[in-house]
Amino acid sequence: VQLVESGGGLVQPGGSLRLSCAASGFTFRNYAMGWFRQAPGRDREVVAAISWFGGSTYYADSVKGRFSISRDNARNTVYLEMNSLKPEDTASYYCAARRSNSIQIDARRYDYWGQGTQVTVSS
């Protein structure tokens, strides 16, 4: 099983990034997916989550209206489009997979995790 995140980097406040998470080794369409982030000295927190066919989504209040989660089951990939980035969005971003048809926002309930990609928002 592998989850490989990409697309992180350094961006100025107000800028945009698109994160991707490529999955392999399991039946992607049978898994709900989530994006989490963790900043230094802080707990890991959910950013967004999506059900296995993408019919339901969840967003943390801090990113509503700015971030968008989507998935392509044909490509075994989940995305996180991030717009209007703020310095407080700086963190390592992780994707995770849970064998479930419904959204899950509790990190402890996820089965598989990627290694993370760093997002730094700074001028």
Short mmCIF file of C-alpha atoms in Angstrom, two decimals:
data_model
loop_
_atom_site.label_atom_id
_atom_site.label_comp_id
_atom_site.label_asym_id
_atom_site.label_seq_id
_atom_site.Cartn_x
_atom_site.Cartn_y
_atom_site.Cartn_z
CA VAL A 1 0.00 0.00 0.00
CA GLN A 2 1.28 3.43 -0.92
CA LEU A 3 -0.04 6.96 -0.70
CA VAL A 4 2.30 9.48 -2.28
CA GLU A 5 1.61 13.19 -1.89
CA SER A 6 2.98 15.83 -4.21
CA GLY A 7 2.48 19.47 -5.07
CA GLY A 8 3.65 21.17 -1.91
CA GLY A 9 6.06 24.07 -1.87
CA LEU A 10 6.63 27.69 -0.97
CA VAL A 11 3.93 30.15 -1.95
CA GLN A 12 3.18 33.77 -1.12
CA PRO A 13 0.09 34.70 0.90
CA GLY A 14 -2.92 34.80 -1.37
CA GLY A 15 -1.41 32.25 -3.70
CA SER A 16 -2.59 28.79 -4.71
CA LEU A 17 -1.33 25.23 -4.70
CA ARG A 18 -2.78 21.94 -5.82
CA LEU A 19 -1.82 18.87 -3.84
CA SER A 20 -2.15 15.38 -5.29
CA CYS A 21 -2.12 12.02 -3.58
CA ALA A 22 -1.54 8.95 -5.73
CA ALA A 23 -2.73 5.68 -4.24
CA SER A 24 -1.64 2.13 -5.01
CA GLY A 25 -1.87 -1.31 -3.49
CA PHE A 26 -5.55 -1.21 -2.54
CA THR A 27 -8.94 -0.73 -4.20
CA PHE A 28 -9.05 3.04 -4.13
CA ARG A 29 -12.73 3.39 -4.99
CA ASN A 30 -13.67 1.49 -1.82
CA TYR A 31 -11.97 4.01 0.42
CA ALA A 32 -12.96 7.36 1.78
CA MET A 33 -10.07 9.80 1.64
CA GLY A 34 -8.94 12.66 3.80
CA TRP A 35 -6.38 15.44 3.86
CA PHE A 36 -4.83 16.34 7.18
CA ARG A 37 -2.16 18.80 8.20
CA GLN A 38 0.24 19.23 11.05
CA ALA A 39 2.19 22.33 11.93
CA PRO A 40 5.19 22.26 14.31
CA GLY A 41 4.05 21.99 17.90
CA ARG A 42 0.45 21.37 16.96
CA ASP A 43 -1.76 18.31 16.70
CA ARG A 44 -2.65 16.80 13.35
CA GLU A 45 -5.95 18.22 12.16
CA VAL A 46 -8.39 17.32 9.45
CA VAL A 47 -8.50 19.71 6.50
CA ALA A 48 -10.97 18.01 4.16
CA ALA A 49 -12.48 14.61 3.48
CA ILE A 50 -14.36 12.96 0.65
CA SER A 51 -16.52 9.87 0.39
CA TRP A 52 -15.58 7.00 -1.88
CA PHE A 53 -17.44 8.23 -4.95
CA GLY A 54 -17.03 11.88 -4.11
CA GLY A 55 -20.68 12.50 -3.36
CA SER A 56 -20.00 13.92 0.07
CA THR A 57 -17.29 16.24 1.26
CA TYR A 58 -16.23 17.84 4.53
CA TYR A 59 -14.12 20.93 5.17
CA ALA A 60 -12.66 22.32 8.33
CA ASP A 61 -14.06 25.76 9.12
CA SER A 62 -10.62 27.28 8.69
CA VAL A 63 -10.46 26.30 5.00
CA LYS A 64 -14.10 26.52 3.89
CA GLY A 65 -14.46 28.56 0.74
CA ARG A 66 -10.72 28.41 0.04
CA PHE A 67 -9.90 24.70 -0.33
CA SER A 68 -11.55 22.06 -2.48
CA ILE A 69 -11.14 18.29 -2.28
CA SER A 70 -11.81 16.01 -5.24
CA ARG A 71 -10.95 12.54 -6.42
CA ASP A 72 -10.47 10.66 -9.67
CA ASN A 73 -11.16 6.99 -9.08
CA ALA A 74 -9.93 6.11 -12.56
CA ARG A 75 -6.53 7.58 -11.69
CA ASN A 76 -6.52 6.45 -8.03
CA THR A 77 -5.79 10.01 -7.02
CA VAL A 78 -7.23 12.51 -4.59
CA TYR A 79 -6.59 16.24 -4.88
CA LEU A 80 -6.64 19.26 -2.64
CA GLU A 81 -6.98 22.60 -4.40
CA MET A 82 -5.84 25.37 -2.08
CA ASN A 83 -6.57 29.01 -2.86
CA SER A 84 -6.14 32.27 -0.97
CA LEU A 85 -3.44 30.68 1.12
CA LYS A 86 -2.56 32.22 4.45
CA PRO A 87 0.58 31.94 6.58
CA GLU A 88 -1.44 29.88 9.07
CA ASP A 89 -1.92 27.23 6.38
CA THR A 90 1.79 26.43 6.68
CA ALA A 91 2.11 22.77 7.66
CA SER A 92 2.93 19.31 6.44
CA TYR A 93 -0.06 17.96 4.54
CA TYR A 94 -0.94 14.28 4.60
CA CYS A 95 -3.46 12.23 2.71
CA ALA A 96 -5.10 9.23 4.32
CA ALA A 97 -7.40 6.39 3.30
CA ARG A 98 -10.15 4.63 5.24
CA ARG A 99 -12.04 1.51 4.17
CA SER A 100 -15.45 3.11 4.35
CA ASN A 101 -18.18 4.54 2.16
CA SER A 102 -18.66 7.57 4.40
CA ILE A 103 -16.61 10.57 5.39
CA GLN A 104 -14.39 10.27 8.43
CA ILE A 105 -12.76 13.21 10.16
CA ASP A 106 -11.10 11.32 13.03
CA ALA A 107 -7.49 10.66 12.09
CA ARG A 108 -7.41 7.59 14.36
CA ARG A 109 -9.92 5.83 12.13
CA TYR A 110 -7.83 5.99 8.97
CA ASP A 111 -6.10 2.87 7.73
CA TYR A 112 -3.32 4.19 5.52
CA TRP A 113 -1.23 7.36 5.49
CA GLY A 114 1.14 9.07 3.13
CA GLN A 115 4.50 10.56 4.08
CA GLY A 116 3.34 14.14 3.69
CA THR A 117 4.24 17.17 1.61
CA GLN A 118 5.32 20.51 3.04
CA VAL A 119 3.34 23.66 2.34
CA THR A 120 4.89 26.96 3.37
CA VAL A 121 3.01 30.21 2.95
CA SER A 122 5.32 33.15 3.39
CA SER A 123 6.30 36.39 1.73
#
